[in-house]
CSV table of C-alpha atoms in Angstrom, one decimal:
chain,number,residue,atom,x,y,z
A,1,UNK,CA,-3.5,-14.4,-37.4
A,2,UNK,CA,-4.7,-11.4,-35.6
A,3,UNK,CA,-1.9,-9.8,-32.9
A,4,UNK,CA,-3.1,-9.8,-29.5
A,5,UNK,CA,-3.1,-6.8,-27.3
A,6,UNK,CA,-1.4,-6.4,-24.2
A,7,UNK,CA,-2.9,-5.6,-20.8
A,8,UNK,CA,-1.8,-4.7,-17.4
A,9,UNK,CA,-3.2,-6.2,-14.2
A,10,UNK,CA,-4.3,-3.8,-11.7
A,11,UNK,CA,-5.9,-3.8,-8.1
A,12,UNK,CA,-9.0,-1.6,-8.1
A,13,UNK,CA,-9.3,-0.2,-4.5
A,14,UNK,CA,-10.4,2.3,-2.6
A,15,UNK,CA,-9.0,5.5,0.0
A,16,UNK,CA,-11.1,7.8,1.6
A,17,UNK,CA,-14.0,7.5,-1.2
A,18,UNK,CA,-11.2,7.6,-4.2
A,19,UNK,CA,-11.0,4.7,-6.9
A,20,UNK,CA,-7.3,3.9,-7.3
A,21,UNK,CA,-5.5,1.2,-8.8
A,22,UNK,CA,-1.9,-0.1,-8.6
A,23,UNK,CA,-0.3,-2.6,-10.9
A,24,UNK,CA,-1.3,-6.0,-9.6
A,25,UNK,CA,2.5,-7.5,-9.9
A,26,UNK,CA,3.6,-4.9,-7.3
A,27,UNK,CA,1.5,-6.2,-5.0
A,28,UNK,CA,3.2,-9.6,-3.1
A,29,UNK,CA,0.2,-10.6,-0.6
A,30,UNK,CA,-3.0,-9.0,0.5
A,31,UNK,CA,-3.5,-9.2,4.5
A,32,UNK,CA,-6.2,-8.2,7.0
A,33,UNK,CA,-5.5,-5.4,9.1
A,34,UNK,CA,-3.7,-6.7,12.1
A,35,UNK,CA,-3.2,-5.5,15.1
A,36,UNK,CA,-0.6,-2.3,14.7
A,37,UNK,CA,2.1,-1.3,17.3
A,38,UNK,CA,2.0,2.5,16.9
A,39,UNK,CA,5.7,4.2,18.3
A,40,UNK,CA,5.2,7.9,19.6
A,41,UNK,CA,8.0,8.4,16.7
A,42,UNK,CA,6.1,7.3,14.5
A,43,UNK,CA,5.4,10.1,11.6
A,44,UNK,CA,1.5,10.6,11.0
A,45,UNK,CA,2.0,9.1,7.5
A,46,UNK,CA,2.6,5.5,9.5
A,47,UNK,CA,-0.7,3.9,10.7
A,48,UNK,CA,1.6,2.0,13.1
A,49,UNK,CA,3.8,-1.1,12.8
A,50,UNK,CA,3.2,-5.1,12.4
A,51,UNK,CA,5.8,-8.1,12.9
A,52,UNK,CA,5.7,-10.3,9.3
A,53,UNK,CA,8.2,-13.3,8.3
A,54,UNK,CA,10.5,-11.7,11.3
A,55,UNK,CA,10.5,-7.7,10.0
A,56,UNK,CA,8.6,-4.9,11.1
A,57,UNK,CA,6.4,-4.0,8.7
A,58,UNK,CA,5.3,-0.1,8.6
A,59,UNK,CA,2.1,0.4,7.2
A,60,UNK,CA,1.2,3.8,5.1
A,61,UNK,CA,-1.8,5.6,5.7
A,62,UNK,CA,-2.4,6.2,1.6
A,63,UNK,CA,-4.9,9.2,2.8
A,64,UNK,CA,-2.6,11.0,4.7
A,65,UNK,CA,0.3,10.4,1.9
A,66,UNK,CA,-2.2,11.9,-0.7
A,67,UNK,CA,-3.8,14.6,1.0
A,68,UNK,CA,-7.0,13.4,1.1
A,69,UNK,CA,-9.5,13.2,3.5
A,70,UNK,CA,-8.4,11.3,6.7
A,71,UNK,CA,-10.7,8.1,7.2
A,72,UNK,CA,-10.3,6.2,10.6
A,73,UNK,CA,-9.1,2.3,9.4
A,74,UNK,CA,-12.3,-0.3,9.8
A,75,UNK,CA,-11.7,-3.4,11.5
A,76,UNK,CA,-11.2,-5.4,8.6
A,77,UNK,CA,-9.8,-2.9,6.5
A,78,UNK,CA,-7.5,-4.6,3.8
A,79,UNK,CA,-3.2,-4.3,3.4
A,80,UNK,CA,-1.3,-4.7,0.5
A,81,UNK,CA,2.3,-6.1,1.3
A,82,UNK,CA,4.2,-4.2,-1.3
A,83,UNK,CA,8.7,-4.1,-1.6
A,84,UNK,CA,9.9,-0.6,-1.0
A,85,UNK,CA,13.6,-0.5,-2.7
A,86,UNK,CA,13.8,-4.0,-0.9
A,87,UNK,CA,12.3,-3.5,2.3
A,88,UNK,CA,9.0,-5.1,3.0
A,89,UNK,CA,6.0,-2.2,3.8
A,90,UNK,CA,2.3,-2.1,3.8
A,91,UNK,CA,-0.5,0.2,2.0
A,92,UNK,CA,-3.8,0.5,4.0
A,93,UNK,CA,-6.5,0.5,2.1
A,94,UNK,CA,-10.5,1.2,2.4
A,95,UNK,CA,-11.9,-1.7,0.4
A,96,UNK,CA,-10.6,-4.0,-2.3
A,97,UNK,CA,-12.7,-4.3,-5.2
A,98,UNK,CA,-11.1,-6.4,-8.2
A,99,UNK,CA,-7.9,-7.4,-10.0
A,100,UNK,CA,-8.1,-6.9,-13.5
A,101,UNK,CA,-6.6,-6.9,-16.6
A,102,UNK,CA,-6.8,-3.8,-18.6
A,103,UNK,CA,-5.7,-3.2,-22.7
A,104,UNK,CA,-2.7,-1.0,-22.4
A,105,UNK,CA,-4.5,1.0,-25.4
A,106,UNK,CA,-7.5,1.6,-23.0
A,107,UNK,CA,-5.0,3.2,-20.1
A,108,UNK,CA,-5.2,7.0,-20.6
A,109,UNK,CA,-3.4,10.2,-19.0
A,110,UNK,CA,-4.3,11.4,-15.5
A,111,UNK,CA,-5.7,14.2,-14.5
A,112,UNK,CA,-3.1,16.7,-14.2
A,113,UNK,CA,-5.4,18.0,-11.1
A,114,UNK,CA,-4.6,14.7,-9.6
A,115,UNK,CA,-1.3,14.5,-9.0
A,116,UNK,CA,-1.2,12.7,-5.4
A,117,UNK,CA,2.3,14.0,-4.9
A,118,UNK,CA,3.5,13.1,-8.5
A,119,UNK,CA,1.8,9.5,-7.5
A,120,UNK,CA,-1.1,9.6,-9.9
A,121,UNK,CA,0.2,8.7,-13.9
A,122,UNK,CA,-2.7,7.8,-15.3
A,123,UNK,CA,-6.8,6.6,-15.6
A,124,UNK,CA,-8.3,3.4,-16.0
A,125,UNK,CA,-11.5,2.3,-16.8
A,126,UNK,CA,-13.1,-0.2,-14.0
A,127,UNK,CA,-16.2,-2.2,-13.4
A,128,UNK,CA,-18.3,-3.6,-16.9
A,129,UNK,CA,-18.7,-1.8,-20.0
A,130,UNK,CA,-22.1,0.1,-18.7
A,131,UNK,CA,-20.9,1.1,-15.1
A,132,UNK,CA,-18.0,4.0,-16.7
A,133,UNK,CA,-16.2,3.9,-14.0
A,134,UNK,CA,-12.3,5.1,-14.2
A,135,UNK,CA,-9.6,4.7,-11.4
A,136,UNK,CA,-6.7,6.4,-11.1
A,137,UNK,CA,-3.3,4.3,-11.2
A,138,UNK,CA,-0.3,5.0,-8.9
A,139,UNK,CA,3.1,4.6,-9.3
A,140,UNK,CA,4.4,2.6,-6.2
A,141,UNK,CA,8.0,3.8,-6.8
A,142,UNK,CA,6.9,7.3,-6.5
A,143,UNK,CA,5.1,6.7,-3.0
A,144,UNK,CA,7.8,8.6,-1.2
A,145,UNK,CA,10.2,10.9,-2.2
A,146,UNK,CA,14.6,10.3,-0.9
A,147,UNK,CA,13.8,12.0,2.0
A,148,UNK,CA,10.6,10.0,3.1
A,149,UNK,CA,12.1,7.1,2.5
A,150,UNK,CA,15.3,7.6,4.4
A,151,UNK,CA,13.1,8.8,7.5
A,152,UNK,CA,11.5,5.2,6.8
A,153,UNK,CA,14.2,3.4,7.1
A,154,UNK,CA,15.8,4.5,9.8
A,155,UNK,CA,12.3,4.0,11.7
A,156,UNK,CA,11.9,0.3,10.2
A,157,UNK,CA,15.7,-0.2,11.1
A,158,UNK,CA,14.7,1.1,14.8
A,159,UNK,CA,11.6,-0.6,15.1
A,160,UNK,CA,13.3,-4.0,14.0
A,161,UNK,CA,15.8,-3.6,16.5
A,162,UNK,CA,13.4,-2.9,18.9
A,163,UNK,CA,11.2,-5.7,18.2
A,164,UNK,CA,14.0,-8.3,18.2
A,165,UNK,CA,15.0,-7.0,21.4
A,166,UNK,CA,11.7,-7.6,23.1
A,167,UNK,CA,11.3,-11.0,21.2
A,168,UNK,CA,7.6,-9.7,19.8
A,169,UNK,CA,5.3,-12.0,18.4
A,170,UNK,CA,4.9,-12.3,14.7
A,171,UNK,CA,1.8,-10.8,13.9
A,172,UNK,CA,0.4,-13.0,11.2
A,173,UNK,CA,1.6,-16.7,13.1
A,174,UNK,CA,1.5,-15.3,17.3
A,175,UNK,CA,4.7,-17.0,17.7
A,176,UNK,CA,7.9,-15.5,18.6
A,177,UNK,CA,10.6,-14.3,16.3
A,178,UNK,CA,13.7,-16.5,16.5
């Protein structure tokens, strides 16, 4: 009996013309773009802010984060709902294109030119066997460094209180929080 091989899923997507991927199981629920609440506090890195389940939810601008190329969101541009040390928050994407399963033996080294602030750990092929396509996978725990992510905290703390106090809608339902 021949051993099978083990794969990863991965979400092939895109940012500002990039091909990334990010393991599909730290993904918890793709949603449309919605309408974002955008605080003058809010640091560039944060497209703005959306009420989910009852939490403020900050969404990432994964452009800015990188260093790419800023690209204004499209209309129906796609979020992943991802748990940052077990806080809800969003990653705003270009375009989704697949989830996939990939052979770990086919997952190779990044580019050491492609760091993405230490983000980037390693390539992927993508698409069928003739289209040669590779994507770049990143590490969601390394989106933000200690820093970062005590700045957003303290913002999604604010912004929660904030919310609650006004009784916003939730974003996804239109209903208020209770």
């Amino acid at each position: 009996m021949a051993a099978t091989a083990s794969a990863t899923r991965y979400v092939i997507f895109s940012v500002s013309g990039r091909i990334l991927a990010l393991p599909a199981d730290s993904v918890r629920r793709f949603l449309p773009l919605p309408r974002l609440d955008r605080p003058p506090a809010a640091p560039a890195v944060v497209a703005g802010l959306f009420r989910h389940q009852g939490r403020a939810i900050p969404v990432l601008r994964l452009d800015l984060l990188f260093g790419f190329e800023a690209a204004t969101p499209e209309l129906y541009a796609p979020l992943f709902l991802t748990d940052w040390r077990g806080r809800p928050l969003a990653l705003l994407a270009e375009r989704v294109f697949n989830i996939l399963p990939v052979p770990d033996a086919e997952r190779t080294a990044a580019d050491p030119g492609l760091t993405f602030n230490g983000c980037a750990v390693a390539t992927i092929p993508h698409g069928g066997p003739h289209d040669g396509g590779t994507a770049t996978v990143i590490d969601p725990s390394r989106l933000l460094t200690e820093a970062e992510d005590r700045l957003l905290a303290a913002f999604q703390a604010m912004a929660d209180e904030r919310l609650a106090w006004l009784g916003a809608p939730d974003s996804e339902t239109g209903e208020e929080a209770r």
